[in-house]
């Protein structure tokens, strides 16, 4: 018994158009025709058609089906590549589900960068927009550091800064900058790369600086920008003080070394061949 094209397509769970497409690609052999000119498919065609369907359902491209069906040398390579692609798709879909859960369960904004979720859901809109802008230039590592900061319990100073009105007086701006300076120093100690914008960026330096600068100006008011200017000045002064202390320590070490060397010569114990390399200056 044989079947028509429509019948074999129905048996294989596909369409008449698909069967004809497989014929054009050479994936499915053309059957013999009846005296009246109609194609006559037998069970061999049905099995082949169902095999093609199974491979396409697994995601095998039509161009690779001959190799996979024949189990030739490329078959394993094709299937491993397909498995890797499926694993990546599953991971992407799981990530999408986590983001949707953050929106549905935690009230997070759809605009927030991936994985921020509830950590930034309560932030003012301007702060959220700032994070979105940052995500366009910073590396995943840098963004994870920022996310971790927002995931921590919010202290009063951070909330004061976020809610600071544009007409806040100068002394209030300096006070907030002083409080924030200690926190920023601690962050820099834990994550030294954040002091280097190039190291934290996945774009070129000029582009990153333009995004960060425009985002700060756009999403922070004048008082908040004033706090950041004072904060920058405090951090620069702190670094300068540390450099001075290091220089003074080096000078003191040299002075002590000089005194010790002079004592050696005075005691007659020093000899050019006995002076350690580098100590002769």
PDB file of C-alpha atoms in Angstrom:
ATOM      1  CA  UNK A   1       0.000   0.000   0.000  1.00  0.00           C
ATOM      2  CA  UNK A   2       1.235   3.477  -0.801  1.00  0.00           C
ATOM      3  CA  UNK A   3       0.184   6.965   0.256  1.00  0.00           C
ATOM      4  CA  UNK A   4      -0.237  10.340  -1.377  1.00  0.00           C
ATOM      5  CA  UNK A   5       1.911  13.344  -0.431  1.00  0.00           C
ATOM      6  CA  UNK A   6      -0.855  14.707   1.748  1.00  0.00           C
ATOM      7  CA  UNK A   7      -1.307  11.351   3.503  1.00  0.00           C
ATOM      8  CA  UNK A   8       2.399  10.799   4.240  1.00  0.00           C
ATOM      9  CA  UNK A   9       2.646  14.368   5.535  1.00  0.00           C
ATOM     10  CA  UNK A  10      -0.270  13.732   7.871  1.00  0.00           C
ATOM     11  CA  UNK A  11       1.242  10.458   9.088  1.00  0.00           C
ATOM     12  CA  UNK A  12       4.549  12.202   9.869  1.00  0.00           C
ATOM     13  CA  UNK A  13       2.838  15.128  11.599  1.00  0.00           C
ATOM     14  CA  UNK A  14       3.980  17.737   9.098  1.00  0.00           C
ATOM     15  CA  UNK A  15       2.583  19.619   6.118  1.00  0.00           C
ATOM     16  CA  UNK A  16       2.348  19.097   2.384  1.00  0.00           C
ATOM     17  CA  UNK A  17       4.469  22.212   1.847  1.00  0.00           C
ATOM     18  CA  UNK A  18       7.205  20.890   4.149  1.00  0.00           C
ATOM     19  CA  UNK A  19       7.390  17.549   2.330  1.00  0.00           C
ATOM     20  CA  UNK A  20       7.817  19.339  -0.970  1.00  0.00           C
ATOM     21  CA  UNK A  21      10.493  21.572   0.569  1.00  0.00           C
ATOM     22  CA  UNK A  22      12.443  18.493   1.717  1.00  0.00           C
ATOM     23  CA  UNK A  23      12.260  17.146  -1.826  1.00  0.00           C
ATOM     24  CA  UNK A  24      13.721  20.371  -3.226  1.00  0.00           C
ATOM     25  CA  UNK A  25      16.601  20.232  -0.725  1.00  0.00           C
ATOM     26  CA  UNK A  26      17.320  16.606  -1.529  1.00  0.00           C
ATOM     27  CA  UNK A  27      16.602  15.468   2.037  1.00  0.00           C
ATOM     28  CA  UNK A  28      13.708  13.238   1.024  1.00  0.00           C
ATOM     29  CA  UNK A  29      13.931  11.030  -2.020  1.00  0.00           C
ATOM     30  CA  UNK A  30      11.233  11.493  -4.650  1.00  0.00           C
ATOM     31  CA  UNK A  31       8.937   8.422  -4.755  1.00  0.00           C
ATOM     32  CA  UNK A  32       7.758   6.609  -7.831  1.00  0.00           C
ATOM     33  CA  UNK A  33       4.644   7.910  -9.497  1.00  0.00           C
ATOM     34  CA  UNK A  34       1.461   6.126 -10.407  1.00  0.00           C
ATOM     35  CA  UNK A  35       0.417   5.797 -14.064  1.00  0.00           C
ATOM     36  CA  UNK A  36      -1.769   8.842 -13.485  1.00  0.00           C
ATOM     37  CA  UNK A  37       1.254  10.894 -12.312  1.00  0.00           C
ATOM     38  CA  UNK A  38       0.633  10.983  -8.527  1.00  0.00           C
ATOM     39  CA  UNK A  39       3.510  10.353  -6.101  1.00  0.00           C
ATOM     40  CA  UNK A  40       3.305   7.048  -4.247  1.00  0.00           C
ATOM     41  CA  UNK A  41       5.025   7.049  -0.819  1.00  0.00           C
ATOM     42  CA  UNK A  42       5.784   3.844   1.047  1.00  0.00           C
ATOM     43  CA  UNK A  43       6.900   3.104   4.608  1.00  0.00           C
ATOM     44  CA  UNK A  44      10.560   3.858   3.794  1.00  0.00           C
ATOM     45  CA  UNK A  45       9.609   7.434   2.896  1.00  0.00           C
ATOM     46  CA  UNK A  46       7.529   7.718   6.053  1.00  0.00           C
ATOM     47  CA  UNK A  47      10.434   6.581   8.262  1.00  0.00           C
ATOM     48  CA  UNK A  48      12.845   8.969   6.510  1.00  0.00           C
ATOM     49  CA  UNK A  49      10.393  11.852   6.827  1.00  0.00           C
ATOM     50  CA  UNK A  50       9.843  11.196  10.525  1.00  0.00           C
ATOM     51  CA  UNK A  51      13.613  11.022  11.055  1.00  0.00           C
ATOM     52  CA  UNK A  52      14.039  14.435   9.428  1.00  0.00           C
ATOM     53  CA  UNK A  53      11.266  15.822  11.586  1.00  0.00           C
ATOM     54  CA  UNK A  54      12.863  14.481  14.756  1.00  0.00           C
ATOM     55  CA  UNK A  55      16.197  16.085  13.929  1.00  0.00           C
ATOM     56  CA  UNK A  56      14.587  19.418  13.094  1.00  0.00           C
ATOM     57  CA  UNK A  57      12.650  19.270  16.362  1.00  0.00           C
ATOM     58  CA  UNK A  58      16.002  18.855  18.138  1.00  0.00           C
ATOM     59  CA  UNK A  59      17.244  21.987  16.409  1.00  0.00           C
ATOM     60  CA  UNK A  60      19.548  20.400  13.831  1.00  0.00           C
ATOM     61  CA  UNK A  61      19.797  22.756  10.820  1.00  0.00           C
ATOM     62  CA  UNK A  62      18.469  21.293   7.585  1.00  0.00           C
ATOM     63  CA  UNK A  63      21.912  21.664   6.003  1.00  0.00           C
ATOM     64  CA  UNK A  64      23.422  19.372   8.673  1.00  0.00           C
ATOM     65  CA  UNK A  65      20.764  16.666   8.580  1.00  0.00           C
ATOM     66  CA  UNK A  66      22.520  14.493   5.935  1.00  0.00           C
ATOM     67  CA  UNK A  67      25.686  14.329   8.068  1.00  0.00           C
ATOM     68  CA  UNK A  68      23.789  13.569  11.294  1.00  0.00           C
ATOM     69  CA  UNK A  69      21.505  11.020   9.646  1.00  0.00           C
ATOM     70  CA  UNK A  70      24.504   9.276   8.095  1.00  0.00           C
ATOM     71  CA  UNK A  71      26.456   9.422  11.388  1.00  0.00           C
ATOM     72  CA  UNK A  72      29.533  10.529   9.491  1.00  0.00           C
ATOM     73  CA  UNK A  73      32.634  12.183  10.946  1.00  0.00           C
ATOM     74  CA  UNK A  74      30.888  15.515  11.514  1.00  0.00           C
ATOM     75  CA  UNK A  75      27.859  14.071  13.270  1.00  0.00           C
ATOM     76  CA  UNK A  76      29.248  14.209  16.828  1.00  0.00           C
ATOM     77  CA  UNK A  77      30.674  17.698  16.286  1.00  0.00           C
ATOM     78  CA  UNK A  78      27.316  18.975  15.039  1.00  0.00           C
ATOM     79  CA  UNK A  79      25.412  17.484  17.957  1.00  0.00           C
ATOM     80  CA  UNK A  80      27.888  18.809  20.549  1.00  0.00           C
ATOM     81  CA  UNK A  81      27.641  22.299  19.063  1.00  0.00           C
ATOM     82  CA  UNK A  82      23.861  22.008  19.185  1.00  0.00           C
ATOM     83  CA  UNK A  83      23.996  20.891  22.824  1.00  0.00           C
ATOM     84  CA  UNK A  84      26.216  23.875  23.715  1.00  0.00           C
ATOM     85  CA  UNK A  85      23.777  26.201  21.982  1.00  0.00           C
ATOM     86  CA  UNK A  86      20.825  24.694  23.847  1.00  0.00           C
ATOM     87  CA  UNK A  87      22.662  25.051  27.165  1.00  0.00           C
ATOM     88  CA  UNK A  88      23.328  28.724  26.420  1.00  0.00           C
ATOM     89  CA  UNK A  89      19.670  29.239  25.485  1.00  0.00           C
ATOM     90  CA  UNK A  90      18.522  27.564  28.710  1.00  0.00           C
ATOM     91  CA  UNK A  91      20.813  29.800  30.749  1.00  0.00           C
ATOM     92  CA  UNK A  92      19.518  32.873  28.914  1.00  0.00           C
ATOM     93  CA  UNK A  93      15.915  31.844  29.507  1.00  0.00           C
ATOM     94  CA  UNK A  94      16.571  31.167  33.186  1.00  0.00           C
ATOM     95  CA  UNK A  95      18.131  34.611  33.475  1.00  0.00           C
ATOM     96  CA  UNK A  96      15.070  36.099  31.790  1.00  0.00           C
ATOM     97  CA  UNK A  97      12.809  34.275  34.241  1.00  0.00           C
ATOM     98  CA  UNK A  98      14.783  35.658  37.200  1.00  0.00           C
ATOM     99  CA  UNK A  99      14.382  39.158  35.821  1.00  0.00           C
ATOM    100  CA  UNK A 100      10.660  38.673  35.260  1.00  0.00           C
ATOM    101  CA  UNK A 101      10.309  37.294  38.802  1.00  0.00           C
ATOM    102  CA  UNK A 102      12.023  40.400  40.140  1.00  0.00           C
ATOM    103  CA  UNK A 103       9.482  42.528  38.286  1.00  0.00           C
ATOM    104  CA  UNK A 104       6.433  40.461  39.246  1.00  0.00           C
ATOM    105  CA  UNK A 105       7.371  39.646  42.851  1.00  0.00           C
ATOM    106  CA  UNK A 106       9.675  42.469  43.942  1.00  0.00           C
ATOM    107  CA  UNK A 107       8.310  45.346  41.903  1.00  0.00           C
ATOM    108  CA  UNK A 108      11.612  45.929  40.113  1.00  0.00           C
ATOM    109  CA  UNK A 109      11.658  48.085  37.027  1.00  0.00           C
ATOM    110  CA  UNK A 110      11.901  46.414  33.630  1.00  0.00           C
ATOM    111  CA  UNK A 111      14.458  49.064  32.685  1.00  0.00           C
ATOM    112  CA  UNK A 112      16.980  48.066  35.359  1.00  0.00           C
ATOM    113  CA  UNK A 113      20.120  46.143  34.357  1.00  0.00           C
ATOM    114  CA  UNK A 114      19.980  42.359  34.609  1.00  0.00           C
ATOM    115  CA  UNK A 115      20.104  40.833  38.105  1.00  0.00           C
ATOM    116  CA  UNK A 116      19.612  44.121  39.946  1.00  0.00           C
ATOM    117  CA  UNK A 117      16.036  43.178  40.840  1.00  0.00           C
ATOM    118  CA  UNK A 118      14.834  44.310  44.240  1.00  0.00           C
ATOM    119  CA  UNK A 119      18.300  45.660  45.072  1.00  0.00           C
ATOM    120  CA  UNK A 120      17.481  48.847  43.176  1.00  0.00           C
ATOM    121  CA  UNK A 121      13.690  48.675  42.947  1.00  0.00           C
ATOM    122  CA  UNK A 122      13.177  51.316  45.650  1.00  0.00           C
ATOM    123  CA  UNK A 123      15.637  53.816  44.194  1.00  0.00           C
ATOM    124  CA  UNK A 124      14.426  57.095  42.744  1.00  0.00           C
ATOM    125  CA  UNK A 125      13.838  56.994  39.004  1.00  0.00           C
ATOM    126  CA  UNK A 126      16.912  59.142  38.336  1.00  0.00           C
ATOM    127  CA  UNK A 127      19.118  56.653  40.187  1.00  0.00           C
ATOM    128  CA  UNK A 128      17.665  53.763  38.205  1.00  0.00           C
ATOM    129  CA  UNK A 129      18.294  55.599  34.927  1.00  0.00           C
ATOM    130  CA  UNK A 130      21.865  56.219  36.041  1.00  0.00           C
ATOM    131  CA  UNK A 131      22.373  52.467  36.522  1.00  0.00           C
ATOM    132  CA  UNK A 132      20.969  51.761  33.076  1.00  0.00           C
ATOM    133  CA  UNK A 133      23.439  54.220  31.549  1.00  0.00           C
ATOM    134  CA  UNK A 134      26.325  52.684  33.505  1.00  0.00           C
ATOM    135  CA  UNK A 135      25.433  49.195  32.249  1.00  0.00           C
ATOM    136  CA  UNK A 136      26.168  50.328  28.684  1.00  0.00           C
ATOM    137  CA  UNK A 137      29.854  50.931  29.437  1.00  0.00           C
ATOM    138  CA  UNK A 138      30.908  49.075  32.597  1.00  0.00           C
ATOM    139  CA  UNK A 139      32.036  45.452  32.698  1.00  0.00           C
ATOM    140  CA  UNK A 140      29.831  42.780  34.319  1.00  0.00           C
ATOM    141  CA  UNK A 141      32.331  42.670  37.208  1.00  0.00           C
ATOM    142  CA  UNK A 142      32.020  46.419  37.785  1.00  0.00           C
ATOM    143  CA  UNK A 143      28.225  46.252  37.592  1.00  0.00           C
ATOM    144  CA  UNK A 144      28.170  43.366  40.080  1.00  0.00           C
ATOM    145  CA  UNK A 145      30.141  45.512  42.547  1.00  0.00           C
ATOM    146  CA  UNK A 146      27.604  48.318  42.102  1.00  0.00           C
ATOM    147  CA  UNK A 147      24.729  45.839  42.516  1.00  0.00           C
ATOM    148  CA  UNK A 148      26.233  44.474  45.727  1.00  0.00           C
ATOM    149  CA  UNK A 149      26.439  47.998  47.110  1.00  0.00           C
ATOM    150  CA  UNK A 150      22.746  48.562  46.454  1.00  0.00           C
ATOM    151  CA  UNK A 151      21.852  45.137  47.862  1.00  0.00           C
ATOM    152  CA  UNK A 152      23.247  46.094  51.268  1.00  0.00           C
ATOM    153  CA  UNK A 153      20.967  47.716  53.859  1.00  0.00           C
ATOM    154  CA  UNK A 154      20.581  51.388  53.019  1.00  0.00           C
ATOM    155  CA  UNK A 155      22.022  53.801  55.564  1.00  0.00           C
ATOM    156  CA  UNK A 156      20.710  57.259  56.316  1.00  0.00           C
ATOM    157  CA  UNK A 157      23.511  59.072  54.505  1.00  0.00           C
ATOM    158  CA  UNK A 158      22.850  57.273  51.206  1.00  0.00           C
ATOM    159  CA  UNK A 159      19.154  58.066  51.438  1.00  0.00           C
ATOM    160  CA  UNK A 160      19.901  61.692  52.303  1.00  0.00           C
ATOM    161  CA  UNK A 161      22.038  61.986  49.199  1.00  0.00           C
ATOM    162  CA  UNK A 162      19.393  60.381  46.994  1.00  0.00           C
ATOM    163  CA  UNK A 163      16.695  62.727  48.339  1.00  0.00           C
ATOM    164  CA  UNK A 164      18.885  65.845  48.528  1.00  0.00           C
ATOM    165  CA  UNK A 165      16.962  68.869  47.177  1.00  0.00           C
ATOM    166  CA  UNK A 166      18.579  71.008  44.516  1.00  0.00           C
ATOM    167  CA  UNK A 167      18.665  74.046  46.858  1.00  0.00           C
ATOM    168  CA  UNK A 168      20.468  72.249  49.715  1.00  0.00           C
ATOM    169  CA  UNK A 169      22.923  74.643  51.433  1.00  0.00           C
ATOM    170  CA  UNK A 170      26.676  74.369  50.994  1.00  0.00           C
ATOM    171  CA  UNK A 171      27.347  73.139  54.541  1.00  0.00           C
ATOM    172  CA  UNK A 172      24.886  70.295  54.005  1.00  0.00           C
ATOM    173  CA  UNK A 173      26.686  69.306  50.810  1.00  0.00           C
ATOM    174  CA  UNK A 174      30.065  69.279  52.558  1.00  0.00           C
ATOM    175  CA  UNK A 175      28.670  67.258  55.468  1.00  0.00           C
ATOM    176  CA  UNK A 176      27.326  64.569  53.159  1.00  0.00           C
ATOM    177  CA  UNK A 177      30.575  64.497  51.188  1.00  0.00           C
ATOM    178  CA  UNK A 178      32.515  63.941  54.393  1.00  0.00           C
ATOM    179  CA  UNK A 179      30.322  61.001  55.387  1.00  0.00           C
ATOM    180  CA  UNK A 180      30.428  59.459  51.911  1.00  0.00           C
ATOM    181  CA  UNK A 181      34.217  59.757  51.688  1.00  0.00           C
ATOM    182  CA  UNK A 182      34.795  57.067  54.314  1.00  0.00           C
ATOM    183  CA  UNK A 183      32.468  54.650  52.513  1.00  0.00           C
ATOM    184  CA  UNK A 184      34.098  55.294  49.140  1.00  0.00           C
ATOM    185  CA  UNK A 185      37.588  54.754  50.601  1.00  0.00           C
ATOM    186  CA  UNK A 186      36.436  51.380  51.929  1.00  0.00           C
ATOM    187  CA  UNK A 187      35.003  50.452  48.536  1.00  0.00           C
ATOM    188  CA  UNK A 188      38.264  51.370  46.852  1.00  0.00           C
ATOM    189  CA  UNK A 189      40.195  49.259  49.319  1.00  0.00           C
ATOM    190  CA  UNK A 190      38.009  46.235  48.578  1.00  0.00           C
ATOM    191  CA  UNK A 191      37.801  46.834  44.813  1.00  0.00           C
ATOM    192  CA  UNK A 192      40.874  48.675  43.613  1.00  0.00           C
ATOM    193  CA  UNK A 193      39.815  48.529  39.966  1.00  0.00           C
ATOM    194  CA  UNK A 194      36.970  50.991  40.545  1.00  0.00           C
ATOM    195  CA  UNK A 195      39.509  53.810  40.834  1.00  0.00           C
ATOM    196  CA  UNK A 196      40.532  53.091  37.232  1.00  0.00           C
ATOM    197  CA  UNK A 197      37.698  53.923  34.855  1.00  0.00           C
ATOM    198  CA  UNK A 198      39.462  52.187  31.971  1.00  0.00           C
ATOM    199  CA  UNK A 199      39.771  48.936  33.942  1.00  0.00           C
ATOM    200  CA  UNK A 200      36.086  49.048  34.898  1.00  0.00           C
ATOM    201  CA  UNK A 201      34.935  49.762  31.351  1.00  0.00           C
ATOM    202  CA  UNK A 202      34.221  47.530  28.373  1.00  0.00           C
ATOM    203  CA  UNK A 203      34.347  50.493  25.990  1.00  0.00           C
ATOM    204  CA  UNK A 204      37.127  52.887  25.081  1.00  0.00           C
ATOM    205  CA  UNK A 205      38.025  55.441  27.722  1.00  0.00           C
ATOM    206  CA  UNK A 206      36.693  58.516  25.932  1.00  0.00           C
ATOM    207  CA  UNK A 207      33.297  56.937  25.279  1.00  0.00           C
ATOM    208  CA  UNK A 208      32.985  55.693  28.848  1.00  0.00           C
ATOM    209  CA  UNK A 209      33.831  59.106  30.288  1.00  0.00           C
ATOM    210  CA  UNK A 210      31.280  60.795  28.045  1.00  0.00           C
ATOM    211  CA  UNK A 211      28.513  58.411  29.181  1.00  0.00           C
ATOM    212  CA  UNK A 212      29.400  58.723  32.878  1.00  0.00           C
ATOM    213  CA  UNK A 213      29.696  62.529  32.705  1.00  0.00           C
ATOM    214  CA  UNK A 214      26.441  63.051  30.824  1.00  0.00           C
ATOM    215  CA  UNK A 215      24.592  60.594  33.061  1.00  0.00           C
ATOM    216  CA  UNK A 216      25.724  62.339  36.247  1.00  0.00           C
ATOM    217  CA  UNK A 217      24.794  65.769  34.906  1.00  0.00           C
ATOM    218  CA  UNK A 218      21.437  64.550  33.611  1.00  0.00           C
ATOM    219  CA  UNK A 219      20.274  62.448  36.547  1.00  0.00           C
ATOM    220  CA  UNK A 220      21.727  64.340  39.552  1.00  0.00           C
ATOM    221  CA  UNK A 221      20.618  67.798  40.595  1.00  0.00           C
ATOM    222  CA  UNK A 222      22.965  70.685  41.309  1.00  0.00           C
ATOM    223  CA  UNK A 223      23.257  69.957  45.030  1.00  0.00           C
ATOM    224  CA  UNK A 224      24.068  66.285  44.440  1.00  0.00           C
ATOM    225  CA  UNK A 225      26.712  67.254  41.889  1.00  0.00           C
ATOM    226  CA  UNK A 226      28.102  69.649  44.492  1.00  0.00           C
ATOM    227  CA  UNK A 227      28.383  66.786  46.969  1.00  0.00           C
ATOM    228  CA  UNK A 228      30.254  64.731  44.372  1.00  0.00           C
ATOM    229  CA  UNK A 229      32.659  67.605  43.696  1.00  0.00           C
ATOM    230  CA  UNK A 230      33.413  67.949  47.415  1.00  0.00           C
ATOM    231  CA  UNK A 231      33.746  64.163  47.668  1.00  0.00           C
ATOM    232  CA  UNK A 232      36.241  64.125  44.792  1.00  0.00           C
ATOM    233  CA  UNK A 233      38.279  66.883  46.441  1.00  0.00           C
ATOM    234  CA  UNK A 234      38.336  64.992  49.759  1.00  0.00           C
ATOM    235  CA  UNK A 235      39.488  61.788  48.095  1.00  0.00           C
ATOM    236  CA  UNK A 236      42.209  63.598  46.158  1.00  0.00           C
ATOM    237  CA  UNK A 237      43.420  65.292  49.341  1.00  0.00           C
ATOM    238  CA  UNK A 238      43.431  61.942  51.144  1.00  0.00           C
ATOM    239  CA  UNK A 239      45.525  60.389  48.377  1.00  0.00           C
ATOM    240  CA  UNK A 240      47.923  63.344  48.440  1.00  0.00           C
ATOM    241  CA  UNK A 241      48.298  63.030  52.225  1.00  0.00           C
ATOM    242  CA  UNK A 242      49.032  59.325  51.891  1.00  0.00           C
ATOM    243  CA  UNK A 243      51.635  60.053  49.214  1.00  0.00           C
ATOM    244  CA  UNK A 244      53.267  62.670  51.465  1.00  0.00           C
ATOM    245  CA  UNK A 245      53.362  60.222  54.354  1.00  0.00           C
ATOM    246  CA  UNK A 246      54.954  57.617  52.113  1.00  0.00           C
ATOM    247  CA  UNK A 247      57.551  60.135  50.922  1.00  0.00           C
ATOM    248  CA  UNK A 248      58.315  61.170  54.507  1.00  0.00           C
ATOM    249  CA  UNK A 249      58.689  57.531  55.513  1.00  0.00           C
ATOM    250  CA  UNK A 250      61.117  56.981  52.634  1.00  0.00           C
ATOM    251  CA  UNK A 251      63.170  60.010  53.664  1.00  0.00           C
ATOM    252  CA  UNK A 252      63.237  58.775  57.256  1.00  0.00           C
ATOM    253  CA  UNK A 253      64.363  55.338  56.122  1.00  0.00           C
ATOM    254  CA  UNK A 254      67.161  56.876  54.060  1.00  0.00           C
ATOM    255  CA  UNK A 255      68.241  59.019  57.003  1.00  0.00           C
ATOM    256  CA  UNK A 256      68.367  56.001  59.305  1.00  0.00           C
ATOM    257  CA  UNK A 257      70.251  54.029  56.674  1.00  0.00           C
ATOM    258  CA  UNK A 258      72.711  56.896  56.307  1.00  0.00           C
ATOM    259  CA  UNK A 259      73.276  57.068  60.060  1.00  0.00           C
ATOM    260  CA  UNK A 260      73.848  53.324  60.220  1.00  0.00           C
ATOM    261  CA  UNK A 261      76.289  53.448  57.314  1.00  0.00           C
ATOM    262  CA  UNK A 262      78.199  56.288  58.921  1.00  0.00           C
ATOM    263  CA  UNK A 263      78.400  54.346  62.141  1.00  0.00           C
ATOM    264  CA  UNK A 264      79.823  51.377  60.262  1.00  0.00           C
ATOM    265  CA  UNK A 265      82.549  53.493  58.712  1.00  0.00           C
ATOM    266  CA  UNK A 266      83.336  55.164  62.006  1.00  0.00           C
ATOM    267  CA  UNK A 267      83.705  51.802  63.715  1.00  0.00           C
ATOM    268  CA  UNK A 268      86.031  50.517  60.957  1.00  0.00           C
ATOM    269  CA  UNK A 269      83.749  47.560  60.167  1.00  0.00           C
ATOM    270  CA  UNK A 270      82.734  48.783  56.715  1.00  0.00           C
ATOM    271  CA  UNK A 271      84.627  47.673  53.637  1.00  0.00           C
ATOM    272  CA  UNK A 272      83.673  48.347  50.006  1.00  0.00           C
ATOM    273  CA  UNK A 273      83.428  44.630  49.284  1.00  0.00           C
ATOM    274  CA  UNK A 274      81.243  44.018  52.329  1.00  0.00           C
ATOM    275  CA  UNK A 275      78.623  46.663  51.567  1.00  0.00           C
ATOM    276  CA  UNK A 276      75.426  45.006  50.292  1.00  0.00           C
ATOM    277  CA  UNK A 277      74.442  45.687  46.676  1.00  0.00           C
ATOM    278  CA  UNK A 278      72.260  48.779  46.364  1.00  0.00           C
ATOM    279  CA  UNK A 279      73.332  50.175  49.707  1.00  0.00           C
ATOM    280  CA  UNK A 280      76.142  52.245  48.265  1.00  0.00           C
ATOM    281  CA  UNK A 281      73.698  54.561  46.494  1.00  0.00           C
TER     282      UNK A 281
END
